[in-house]
Amino acid sequence: MNAKVDISNVTLETERLILRPWKDSDAAELYAYASVDGVGQMAGWEPHKSLEESKNILQMFQNGKNEFALELKKNHKVIGSLGLEKYNPQLDEKFYEENKGREIGYVISKEYWGQGLAAEATKRVIRYCFEEQEYDFLACEHFVSNLQSQRVIEKCGFRFLKEIQGRIHHSKMYTLSKNEWEKFL
């Protein structure tokens, strides 16, 4: 079952990042990376066309209480997001129906690709979910063509579950149980 999420008062840190709730003042930085061609398409959404669109998305993040802003410690710039989304209903095994978890989704500014920041943020959120929120599992998926996300998912210990052929995109789904994570550490 989908676990309850409310990160509105949660701040997490890694070596290089602060993961925190979104603020109204983050709109311009959200637009700066979300308007770049090639970023959103990797996750299934089109580039933002205006600052107003980014403000609306930011409001959705704040209302949903399930999306972290990823802020670089060195300059306090927001360079991405990481969300704890409702998991794909194609997780149809009994384990997922009887245990609580969520699906992790993330996006990083193109300017910061290849620096290990997505894996760093994801690993910290995994720890938060298992140790502090007592989740039983997490899921993650990526489009087959998104090899960068596949690498992040593998670095974080997720195991391949199945391929999903959608109407538009073909994707791969992965899961990580709390027990698997403890062995992976």
Coordinates of N, CA, C and O in Angstrom, one line a residue:
M1 N 0.8 -1.2 0.0 CA 0.0 0.0 0.0 C 0.9 1.2 0.0 O 2.0 1.2 0.4
N2 N 0.4 2.3 -0.5 CA 1.1 3.6 -0.5 C 1.2 4.1 0.9 O 0.2 4.3 1.5
A3 N 2.4 4.3 1.3 CA 2.6 4.9 2.7 C 2.2 6.4 2.7 O 2.2 7.1 1.6
K4 N 1.8 6.9 3.8 CA 1.6 8.3 4.0 C 2.9 9.1 3.9 O 3.9 8.6 4.4
V5 N 2.8 10.3 3.3 CA 4.0 11.1 3.1 C 3.6 12.5 3.5 O 2.6 13.1 3.1
D6 N 4.5 13.2 4.3 CA 4.4 14.6 4.6 C 5.8 15.1 4.9 O 6.3 14.9 6.0
I7 N 6.5 15.6 3.9 CA 7.9 16.1 4.1 C 7.9 17.6 4.4 O 9.0 18.2 4.3
S8 N 6.8 18.2 4.6 CA 6.7 19.7 4.8 C 7.5 20.2 5.9 O 7.9 21.4 5.9
N9 N 8.0 19.4 6.8 CA 8.8 19.9 7.9 C 10.1 19.1 8.0 O 10.7 19.0 9.1
V10 N 10.5 18.4 6.9 CA 11.7 17.5 6.9 C 12.8 18.2 6.1 O 12.6 18.6 5.0
T11 N 14.0 18.2 6.7 CA 15.2 18.6 6.0 C 16.2 17.5 6.2 O 16.5 17.1 7.3
L12 N 16.8 17.0 5.1 CA 17.8 16.0 5.1 C 19.1 16.6 4.5 O 19.0 17.5 3.7
E13 N 20.2 16.0 4.9 CA 21.5 16.5 4.3 C 22.4 15.3 3.9 O 22.3 14.2 4.4
T14 N 23.1 15.6 2.8 CA 24.2 14.7 2.4 C 25.5 15.5 2.4 O 25.5 16.7 2.8
E15 N 26.5 15.0 1.9 CA 27.8 15.7 1.8 C 27.7 17.0 1.0 O 28.2 18.0 1.4
R16 N 26.9 16.9 -0.1 CA 26.9 18.1 -1.0 C 25.5 18.7 -1.1 O 25.4 19.8 -1.8
L17 N 24.5 18.1 -0.6 CA 23.1 18.6 -0.8 C 22.3 18.8 0.5 O 22.6 18.1 1.5
I18 N 21.3 19.7 0.4 CA 20.3 19.8 1.4 C 19.0 19.5 0.7 O 18.7 20.0 -0.4
L19 N 18.3 18.5 1.2 CA 17.0 18.1 0.7 C 15.9 18.7 1.6 O 15.9 18.4 2.8
R20 N 15.1 19.5 1.1 CA 14.2 20.3 1.9 C 12.9 20.5 1.2 O 12.8 20.4 -0.1
P21 N 11.8 21.0 1.9 CA 10.6 21.3 1.2 C 10.8 22.5 0.3 O 11.7 23.4 0.5
W22 N 10.0 22.6 -0.7 CA 10.0 23.7 -1.7 C 9.5 25.0 -1.0 O 8.6 25.0 -0.2
K23 N 10.1 26.1 -1.4 CA 9.7 27.5 -1.0 C 9.2 28.3 -2.2 O 9.7 28.0 -3.3
D24 N 8.3 29.2 -2.0 CA 7.9 30.1 -3.1 C 9.0 30.7 -3.8 O 9.0 30.9 -5.0
S25 N 10.1 31.1 -3.1 CA 11.2 31.7 -3.7 C 12.1 30.8 -4.6 O 13.0 31.3 -5.2
D26 N 11.7 29.5 -4.7 CA 12.5 28.6 -5.5 C 12.0 28.6 -7.0 O 12.5 27.9 -7.8
A27 N 10.9 29.3 -7.3 CA 10.3 29.3 -8.6 C 11.3 29.5 -9.8 O 11.3 28.8 -10.7
A28 N 12.1 30.5 -9.6 CA 13.0 30.9 -10.7 C 14.0 29.8 -11.0 O 14.4 29.5 -12.1
E29 N 14.5 29.2 -9.9 CA 15.5 28.1 -10.0 C 14.8 26.8 -10.6 O 15.5 26.1 -11.4
L30 N 13.6 26.5 -10.2 CA 12.9 25.4 -10.8 C 12.7 25.7 -12.3 O 13.0 24.8 -13.1
Y31 N 12.3 26.8 -12.7 CA 12.2 27.1 -14.1 C 13.5 27.0 -14.8 O 13.6 26.5 -16.0
A32 N 14.6 27.5 -14.2 CA 15.9 27.5 -14.8 C 16.3 26.1 -15.3 O 16.8 25.9 -16.4
Y33 N 16.0 25.0 -14.5 CA 16.4 23.7 -14.9 C 15.3 22.9 -15.6 O 15.5 22.2 -16.5
A34 N 14.0 23.2 -15.3 CA 12.9 22.5 -15.8 C 12.5 23.0 -17.2 O 11.8 22.3 -18.0
S35 N 13.0 24.1 -17.6 CA 12.8 24.7 -19.0 C 13.8 24.2 -20.0 O 13.6 24.5 -21.2
V36 N 14.8 23.5 -19.6 CA 15.9 23.1 -20.5 C 15.5 21.8 -21.2 O 15.0 20.8 -20.6
D37 N 15.6 21.8 -22.5 CA 15.2 20.7 -23.3 C 16.1 19.5 -22.9 O 17.3 19.6 -22.7
G38 N 15.4 18.3 -22.8 CA 16.1 17.1 -22.5 C 16.0 16.7 -21.0 O 16.3 15.5 -20.7
V39 N 15.6 17.6 -20.2 CA 15.6 17.3 -18.7 C 14.2 16.6 -18.4 O 14.2 15.4 -18.0
G40 N 13.1 17.3 -18.6 CA 11.8 16.7 -18.3 C 11.5 15.5 -19.1 O 10.8 14.6 -18.6
Q41 N 11.9 15.5 -20.4 CA 11.6 14.3 -21.2 C 12.1 13.0 -20.7 O 11.5 12.0 -20.9
M42 N 13.2 13.1 -19.9 CA 13.7 11.9 -19.3 C 12.8 11.3 -18.3 O 12.9 10.1 -18.0
A43 N 11.9 12.1 -17.8 CA 10.9 11.7 -16.8 C 9.5 11.7 -17.3 O 8.6 11.5 -16.5
G44 N 9.3 12.0 -18.5 CA 8.0 12.0 -19.1 C 7.2 13.3 -19.1 O 6.0 13.3 -19.4
W45 N 7.9 14.4 -18.9 CA 7.2 15.7 -19.0 C 7.9 16.6 -19.9 O 9.1 16.5 -20.1
E46 N 7.2 17.6 -20.5 CA 7.8 18.5 -21.4 C 8.5 19.7 -20.7 O 8.1 20.0 -19.5
P47 N 9.4 20.3 -21.3 CA 10.1 21.5 -20.6 C 9.0 22.6 -20.2 O 8.1 22.8 -21.0
H48 N 9.3 23.2 -19.1 CA 8.4 24.3 -18.7 C 8.5 25.4 -19.7 O 9.6 25.8 -20.1
K49 N 7.4 26.0 -20.1 CA 7.3 27.0 -21.1 C 7.4 28.4 -20.5 O 7.6 29.4 -21.2
S50 N 7.1 28.6 -19.2 CA 7.1 29.9 -18.6 C 7.4 29.8 -17.1 O 7.2 28.7 -16.5
L51 N 7.8 30.9 -16.5 CA 7.9 31.0 -15.1 C 6.6 30.7 -14.4 O 6.6 30.0 -13.3
E52 N 5.5 31.1 -14.9 CA 4.2 30.9 -14.4 C 3.9 29.4 -14.3 O 3.4 28.9 -13.3
E53 N 4.3 28.6 -15.3 CA 4.1 27.2 -15.3 C 4.9 26.6 -14.1 O 4.4 25.7 -13.4
S54 N 6.1 27.0 -13.9 CA 7.0 26.5 -12.9 C 6.4 26.9 -11.5 O 6.4 26.1 -10.6
K55 N 5.8 28.1 -11.4 CA 5.2 28.5 -10.1 C 4.0 27.5 -9.8 O 3.8 27.2 -8.7
N56 N 3.2 27.2 -10.8 CA 2.1 26.2 -10.6 C 2.6 24.9 -10.2 O 2.0 24.2 -9.3
I57 N 3.7 24.4 -10.8 CA 4.2 23.1 -10.4 C 4.8 23.1 -9.0 O 4.6 22.2 -8.2
L58 N 5.5 24.2 -8.7 CA 6.0 24.4 -7.3 C 4.8 24.4 -6.3 O 4.9 23.7 -5.3
Q59 N 3.7 25.0 -6.6 CA 2.5 25.0 -5.8 C 2.0 23.5 -5.6 O 1.7 23.1 -4.5
M60 N 2.0 22.8 -6.7 CA 1.6 21.3 -6.6 C 2.6 20.6 -5.7 O 2.2 19.8 -4.8
F61 N 3.9 20.8 -5.8 CA 4.9 20.2 -4.9 C 4.6 20.5 -3.4 O 4.6 19.7 -2.6
Q62 N 4.3 21.8 -3.2 CA 4.1 22.2 -1.8 C 2.8 21.6 -1.3 O 2.7 21.1 -0.1
N63 N 1.7 21.6 -2.1 CA 0.4 21.0 -1.6 C 0.5 19.5 -1.4 O -0.1 18.9 -0.5
G64 N 1.3 18.8 -2.3 CA 1.4 17.4 -2.2 C 2.3 16.9 -1.0 O 2.1 15.8 -0.6
K65 N 3.2 17.8 -0.6 CA 4.0 17.5 0.6 C 4.8 16.2 0.4 O 5.1 15.5 1.4
N66 N 5.2 15.9 -0.8 CA 6.0 14.7 -1.1 C 7.2 14.9 -2.0 O 7.8 14.0 -2.4
E67 N 7.6 16.2 -2.2 CA 8.7 16.5 -3.1 C 9.7 17.3 -2.4 O 9.4 18.4 -1.9
F68 N 11.0 16.8 -2.4 CA 12.1 17.6 -1.9 C 12.7 18.4 -2.9 O 12.9 18.0 -4.1
A69 N 13.1 19.7 -2.6 CA 13.9 20.5 -3.4 C 15.4 20.0 -3.1 O 15.7 19.8 -2.0
L70 N 16.2 19.9 -4.1 CA 17.6 19.5 -4.0 C 18.4 20.8 -4.1 O 18.6 21.3 -5.2
E71 N 19.0 21.2 -3.0 CA 19.8 22.4 -2.9 C 21.2 22.1 -2.7 O 21.6 21.3 -1.8
L72 N 22.1 22.7 -3.6 CA 23.5 22.5 -3.4 C 24.0 23.3 -2.1 O 23.6 24.5 -2.0
K73 N 24.8 22.6 -1.3 CA 25.3 23.3 -0.1 C 26.2 24.5 -0.5 O 26.2 25.5 0.2
K74 N 27.1 24.3 -1.5 CA 28.1 25.3 -1.8 C 27.6 26.6 -2.2 O 28.2 27.6 -2.0
N75 N 26.4 26.6 -2.9 CA 25.9 27.9 -3.3 C 24.4 28.1 -3.1 O 23.8 29.1 -3.5
H76 N 23.8 27.2 -2.4 CA 22.3 27.2 -2.1 C 21.4 27.4 -3.3 O 20.3 27.9 -3.2
K77 N 21.9 26.8 -4.4 CA 21.1 26.8 -5.6 C 20.2 25.5 -5.7 O 20.8 24.4 -5.5
V78 N 19.0 25.6 -6.0 CA 18.1 24.4 -6.2 C 18.4 23.9 -7.6 O 18.3 24.6 -8.6
I79 N 18.8 22.6 -7.6 CA 19.2 22.0 -8.9 C 18.4 20.8 -9.3 O 18.8 20.1 -10.2
G80 N 17.4 20.5 -8.5 CA 16.5 19.3 -8.9 C 15.5 19.1 -7.8 O 15.3 19.9 -6.9
S81 N 14.8 17.9 -8.0 CA 13.8 17.5 -7.1 C 13.8 16.0 -6.9 O 14.3 15.3 -7.8
L82 N 13.3 15.6 -5.8 CA 13.2 14.2 -5.5 C 11.8 14.0 -4.8 O 11.6 14.6 -3.8
G83 N 11.0 13.1 -5.4 CA 9.7 12.9 -4.9 C 9.4 11.5 -4.4 O 10.0 10.6 -4.9
L84 N 8.5 11.4 -3.4 CA 8.0 10.1 -3.0 C 6.6 10.0 -3.5 O 5.6 10.5 -2.9
E85 N 6.5 9.4 -4.7 CA 5.2 9.3 -5.4 C 4.4 8.1 -5.1 O 5.0 7.1 -4.5
K86 N 3.1 8.1 -5.4 CA 2.4 6.9 -5.3 C 3.0 5.9 -6.3 O 3.3 6.3 -7.4
Y87 N 3.1 4.6 -5.8 CA 3.8 3.7 -6.7 C 2.9 3.2 -7.8 O 1.7 3.3 -7.7
N88 N 3.5 2.7 -8.9 CA 2.9 2.3 -10.1 C 2.0 1.1 -9.7 O 2.4 0.1 -9.1
P89 N 0.7 1.1 -10.1 CA -0.2 0.0 -9.8 C 0.2 -1.3 -10.4 O -0.3 -2.4 -10.0
Q90 N 1.2 -1.3 -11.3 CA 1.7 -2.6 -11.8 C 2.5 -3.4 -10.8 O 2.9 -4.5 -11.1
L91 N 2.8 -2.8 -9.6 CA 3.4 -3.6 -8.5 C 2.2 -4.4 -8.0 O 1.6 -4.0 -7.0
D92 N 1.9 -5.5 -8.6 CA 0.7 -6.2 -8.3 C 0.9 -7.4 -7.4 O 0.0 -8.2 -7.1
E93 N 2.1 -7.6 -6.9 CA 2.4 -8.8 -6.1 C 1.8 -8.6 -4.7 O 1.7 -7.4 -4.2
K94 N 1.5 -9.6 -4.0 CA 0.9 -9.5 -2.7 C 1.7 -8.8 -1.7 O 1.2 -8.0 -0.9
F95 N 3.1 -8.9 -1.8 CA 4.0 -8.2 -0.9 C 3.7 -6.7 -0.9 O 3.7 -6.0 0.1
Y96 N 3.5 -6.1 -2.1 CA 3.3 -4.7 -2.2 C 1.9 -4.2 -1.7 O 1.8 -3.1 -1.3
E97 N 1.0 -5.1 -1.8 CA -0.4 -4.8 -1.3 C -0.4 -4.8 0.2 O -1.2 -4.1 0.8
E98 N 0.4 -5.6 0.8 CA 0.3 -5.8 2.3 C 1.4 -5.0 3.1 O 1.3 -5.0 4.3
N99 N 2.3 -4.4 2.4 CA 3.4 -3.6 3.0 C 3.3 -2.2 2.5 O 2.8 -1.9 1.5
K100 N 3.9 -1.3 3.3 CA 3.9 0.1 2.9 C 5.1 0.6 2.3 O 6.3 0.2 2.7
G101 N 5.0 1.5 1.3 CA 6.1 2.0 0.5 C 5.6 3.1 -0.4 O 4.5 3.5 -0.5
R102 N 6.6 3.6 -1.2 CA 6.3 4.6 -2.2 C 7.3 4.4 -3.4 O 8.2 3.6 -3.3
E103 N 7.1 5.2 -4.4 CA 8.0 5.2 -5.6 C 8.8 6.4 -5.6 O 8.3 7.5 -5.5
I104 N 10.1 6.3 -5.7 CA 11.0 7.4 -5.8 C 11.1 7.9 -7.2 O 11.3 7.1 -8.1
G105 N 11.1 9.2 -7.4 CA 11.3 9.8 -8.7 C 12.2 11.1 -8.5 O 12.1 11.8 -7.5
Y106 N 13.1 11.3 -9.4 CA 14.0 12.4 -9.3 C 14.3 13.1 -10.6 O 14.2 12.5 -11.7
V107 N 14.8 14.3 -10.5 CA 15.2 15.0 -11.7 C 16.4 16.0 -11.3 O 16.3 16.5 -10.2
I108 N 17.4 16.0 -12.1 CA 18.5 16.9 -11.8 C 18.8 17.8 -13.0 O 18.6 17.4 -14.1
S109 N 19.1 19.1 -12.7 CA 19.5 20.0 -13.7 C 20.5 19.4 -14.7 O 21.5 18.8 -14.2
K110 N 20.4 19.6 -15.9 CA 21.3 19.0 -16.9 C 22.8 19.5 -16.6 O 23.7 18.7 -16.9
E111 N 22.9 20.7 -16.1 CA 24.2 21.2 -15.8 C 25.0 20.4 -14.7 O 26.2 20.4 -14.7
Y112 N 24.2 19.5 -14.0 CA 24.8 18.8 -12.9 C 24.8 17.3 -13.1 O 25.1 16.5 -12.2
W113 N 24.4 16.8 -14.4 CA 24.4 15.4 -14.7 C 25.8 14.8 -14.6 O 26.8 15.5 -14.8
G114 N 25.9 13.6 -14.2 CA 27.1 12.9 -14.2 C 28.0 13.1 -13.0 O 29.2 12.7 -13.0
Q115 N 27.5 13.8 -12.0 CA 28.3 14.1 -10.8 C 27.9 13.3 -9.6 O 28.4 13.5 -8.5
G116 N 27.0 12.3 -9.7 CA 26.6 11.5 -8.6 C 25.6 12.1 -7.7 O 25.3 11.5 -6.6
L117 N 25.0 13.2 -8.0 CA 24.1 13.9 -7.1 C 22.8 13.2 -7.0 O 22.2 13.2 -5.9
A118 N 22.3 12.7 -8.0 CA 21.0 12.0 -8.0 C 21.1 10.7 -7.1 O 20.3 10.5 -6.2
A119 N 22.2 10.0 -7.2 CA 22.4 8.8 -6.3 C 22.6 9.2 -4.9 O 22.1 8.6 -4.0
E120 N 23.3 10.3 -4.7 CA 23.6 10.8 -3.3 C 22.3 11.2 -2.6 O 22.0 10.8 -1.5
A121 N 21.4 11.9 -3.3 CA 20.1 12.3 -2.8 C 19.2 11.1 -2.6 O 18.5 11.0 -1.6
T122 N 19.2 10.2 -3.6 CA 18.3 9.0 -3.5 C 18.7 8.1 -2.3 O 17.9 7.7 -1.6
K123 N 20.0 7.9 -2.1 CA 20.5 7.1 -1.0 C 20.0 7.7 0.4 O 19.7 7.0 1.3
R124 N 20.1 9.0 0.5 CA 19.7 9.7 1.7 C 18.2 9.5 1.9 O 17.7 9.3 3.1
V125 N 17.4 9.6 0.9 CA 15.9 9.5 1.0 C 15.6 8.0 1.3 O 14.7 7.7 2.1
I126 N 16.3 7.1 0.8 CA 16.1 5.7 1.1 C 16.3 5.5 2.6 O 15.5 4.8 3.2
R127 N 17.4 6.0 3.1 CA 17.7 5.8 4.5 C 16.5 6.5 5.4 O 16.1 5.9 6.4
Y128 N 16.1 7.6 5.0 CA 15.0 8.3 5.7 C 13.7 7.5 5.7 O 13.1 7.3 6.7
C129 N 13.4 6.9 4.5 CA 12.2 6.1 4.4 C 12.2 4.8 5.2 O 11.2 4.5 5.9
F130 N 13.3 4.2 5.2 CA 13.4 2.9 6.0 C 13.7 3.1 7.5 O 13.1 2.4 8.3
E131 N 14.5 4.0 7.8 CA 14.9 4.2 9.2 C 13.9 5.1 10.0 O 13.6 4.8 11.1
E132 N 13.5 6.2 9.4 CA 12.6 7.1 10.1 C 11.1 6.9 9.8 O 10.3 7.2 10.7
Q133 N 10.8 6.5 8.6 CA 9.4 6.4 8.3 C 8.9 4.9 8.3 O 7.7 4.6 8.1
E134 N 9.8 4.0 8.5 CA 9.5 2.6 8.7 C 8.8 2.0 7.5 O 7.9 1.2 7.6
Y135 N 9.2 2.4 6.3 CA 8.6 1.8 5.1 C 9.1 0.4 4.9 O 10.2 0.1 5.5
D136 N 8.4 -0.4 4.2 CA 8.8 -1.8 4.0 C 9.5 -2.0 2.6 O 10.3 -2.9 2.4
F137 N 9.2 -1.1 1.7 CA 9.8 -1.1 0.4 C 9.7 0.2 -0.3 O 9.0 1.1 0.1
L138 N 10.6 0.4 -1.3 CA 10.5 1.5 -2.2 C 10.6 0.9 -3.7 O 11.1 -0.1 -3.9
A139 N 10.0 1.7 -4.6 CA 10.0 1.3 -6.0 C 10.7 2.5 -6.8 O 10.7 3.6 -6.3
C140 N 11.1 2.2 -8.0 CA 11.7 3.2 -8.8 C 11.6 2.7 -10.3 O 11.6 1.4 -10.5
E141 N 11.3 3.5 -11.2 CA 11.3 3.1 -12.6 C 11.9 4.1 -13.5 O 12.1 5.3 -13.1
H142 N 12.3 3.7 -14.7 CA 12.9 4.6 -15.7 C 12.5 4.2 -17.1 O 12.2 3.0 -17.3
F143 N 12.5 5.1 -18.0 CA 12.3 4.7 -19.4 C 13.5 3.9 -19.8 O 14.6 4.2 -19.4
V144 N 13.3 3.0 -20.7 CA 14.4 2.1 -21.1 C 15.5 2.9 -21.7 O 16.7 2.6 -21.5
S145 N 15.2 4.0 -22.4 CA 16.2 4.8 -23.0 C 17.0 5.7 -22.0 O 18.0 6.3 -22.4
N146 N 16.6 5.8 -20.8 CA 17.2 6.7 -19.8 C 18.2 5.9 -19.0 O 18.0 5.5 -17.9
L147 N 19.4 5.7 -19.6 CA 20.5 4.9 -19.0 C 21.1 5.6 -17.8 O 21.6 4.9 -16.9
Q148 N 21.0 6.9 -17.7 CA 21.5 7.6 -16.5 C 20.7 7.2 -15.3 O 21.3 7.0 -14.2
S149 N 19.4 7.2 -15.4 CA 18.6 6.8 -14.3 C 18.8 5.4 -13.9 O 18.7 5.0 -12.7
Q150 N 18.9 4.5 -14.9 CA 19.2 3.1 -14.7 C 20.4 3.0 -13.8 O 20.4 2.2 -12.8
R151 N 21.5 3.7 -14.1 CA 22.7 3.6 -13.3 C 22.5 4.1 -11.9 O 23.0 3.5 -10.9
V152 N 21.7 5.2 -11.7 CA 21.4 5.7 -10.3 C 20.7 4.6 -9.6 O 21.0 4.3 -8.4
I153 N 19.7 4.0 -10.2 CA 18.9 3.0 -9.5 C 19.8 1.8 -9.1 O 19.6 1.3 -8.0
E154 N 20.6 1.4 -10.0 CA 21.5 0.3 -9.7 C 22.5 0.6 -8.5 O 22.7 -0.2 -7.6
K155 N 23.0 1.8 -8.5 CA 24.0 2.3 -7.5 C 23.3 2.3 -6.1 O 24.0 2.2 -5.1
C156 N 22.0 2.5 -6.1 CA 21.2 2.6 -4.9 C 20.7 1.2 -4.3 O 20.1 1.2 -3.3
G157 N 21.0 0.2 -5.1 CA 20.6 -1.2 -4.6 C 19.3 -1.7 -5.0 O 18.9 -2.8 -4.6
F158 N 18.6 -1.0 -5.8 CA 17.3 -1.6 -6.3 C 17.5 -2.8 -7.2 O 18.5 -2.9 -7.9
R159 N 16.6 -3.7 -7.1 CA 16.6 -4.9 -8.0 C 15.6 -4.8 -9.1 O 14.5 -4.3 -8.8
F160 N 15.9 -5.3 -10.3 CA 15.0 -5.2 -11.4 C 13.8 -6.1 -11.1 O 14.0 -7.2 -10.6
L161 N 12.6 -5.6 -11.4 CA 11.4 -6.4 -11.2 C 10.8 -6.8 -12.5 O 10.5 -8.0 -12.7
K162 N 10.5 -5.8 -13.4 CA 9.9 -6.2 -14.7 C 9.9 -5.0 -15.6 O 10.1 -3.8 -15.2
E163 N 9.7 -5.3 -16.9 CA 9.5 -4.3 -17.9 C 8.0 -4.0 -18.1 O 7.2 -4.9 -18.0
I164 N 7.7 -2.7 -18.4 CA 6.4 -2.3 -18.6 C 6.3 -1.6 -20.0 O 7.0 -0.7 -20.2
Q165 N 5.4 -2.1 -20.8 CA 5.2 -1.5 -22.1 C 3.9 -0.6 -22.0 O 2.8 -1.1 -21.9
G166 N 4.2 0.7 -22.0 CA 3.1 1.7 -21.9 C 2.6 2.1 -23.3 O 3.2 1.6 -24.3
R167 N 1.6 2.9 -23.4 CA 1.1 3.4 -24.6 C 2.2 4.2 -25.4 O 2.3 4.1 -26.6
I168 N 3.0 5.0 -24.6 CA 3.9 5.8 -25.2 C 5.4 5.4 -24.9 O 6.2 5.4 -25.8
H169 N 5.6 5.0 -23.7 CA 7.0 4.7 -23.2 C 7.1 3.3 -22.7 O 6.2 2.7 -22.1
H170 N 8.3 2.7 -22.9 CA 8.6 1.4 -22.4 C 9.5 1.7 -21.2 O 10.5 2.4 -21.3
S171 N 9.2 1.1 -20.1 CA 10.0 1.4 -18.9 C 10.4 0.1 -18.1 O 9.9 -1.0 -18.4
K172 N 11.3 0.3 -17.2 CA 11.8 -0.8 -16.4 C 11.5 -0.4 -14.9 O 11.7 0.7 -14.5
M173 N 10.9 -1.4 -14.2 CA 10.6 -1.1 -12.8 C 11.5 -1.9 -11.9 O 11.9 -3.1 -12.1
Y174 N 11.9 -1.3 -10.8 CA 12.8 -1.9 -9.8 C 12.1 -1.7 -8.4 O 11.4 -0.8 -8.2
T175 N 12.5 -2.6 -7.5 CA 12.1 -2.4 -6.1 C 13.3 -2.6 -5.1 O 14.3 -3.2 -5.5
L176 N 13.1 -2.2 -3.9 CA 14.1 -2.4 -2.9 C 13.3 -2.5 -1.6 O 12.6 -1.6 -1.2
S177 N 13.4 -3.7 -0.9 CA 12.8 -3.9 0.3 C 13.7 -3.4 1.4 O 14.9 -3.3 1.2
K178 N 13.2 -3.2 2.6 CA 14.0 -2.8 3.7 C 15.1 -3.9 4.0 O 16.2 -3.5 4.3
N179 N 14.7 -5.1 4.0 CA 15.7 -6.2 4.2 C 16.8 -6.2 3.2 O 17.9 -6.4 3.5
E180 N 16.4 -6.0 1.9 CA 17.4 -6.0 0.8 C 18.4 -4.8 1.0 O 19.6 -4.9 0.9
W181 N 17.8 -3.6 1.4 CA 18.6 -2.4 1.7 C 19.6 -2.7 2.8 O 20.8 -2.3 2.7
E182 N 19.2 -3.3 3.9 CA 20.0 -3.6 5.0 C 21.2 -4.5 4.6 O 22.3 -4.3 5.1
K183 N 21.0 -5.4 3.7 CA 22.0 -6.3 3.2 C 23.0 -5.6 2.3 O 24.1 -5.9 2.2
F184 N 22.4 -4.6 1.5 CA 23.2 -3.8 0.5 C 24.2 -2.9 1.2 O 25.2 -2.6 0.6
L185 N 23.9 -2.4 2.4 CA 24.7 -1.4 3.1 C 26.1 -1.9 3.2 O 26.5 -2.9 3.5

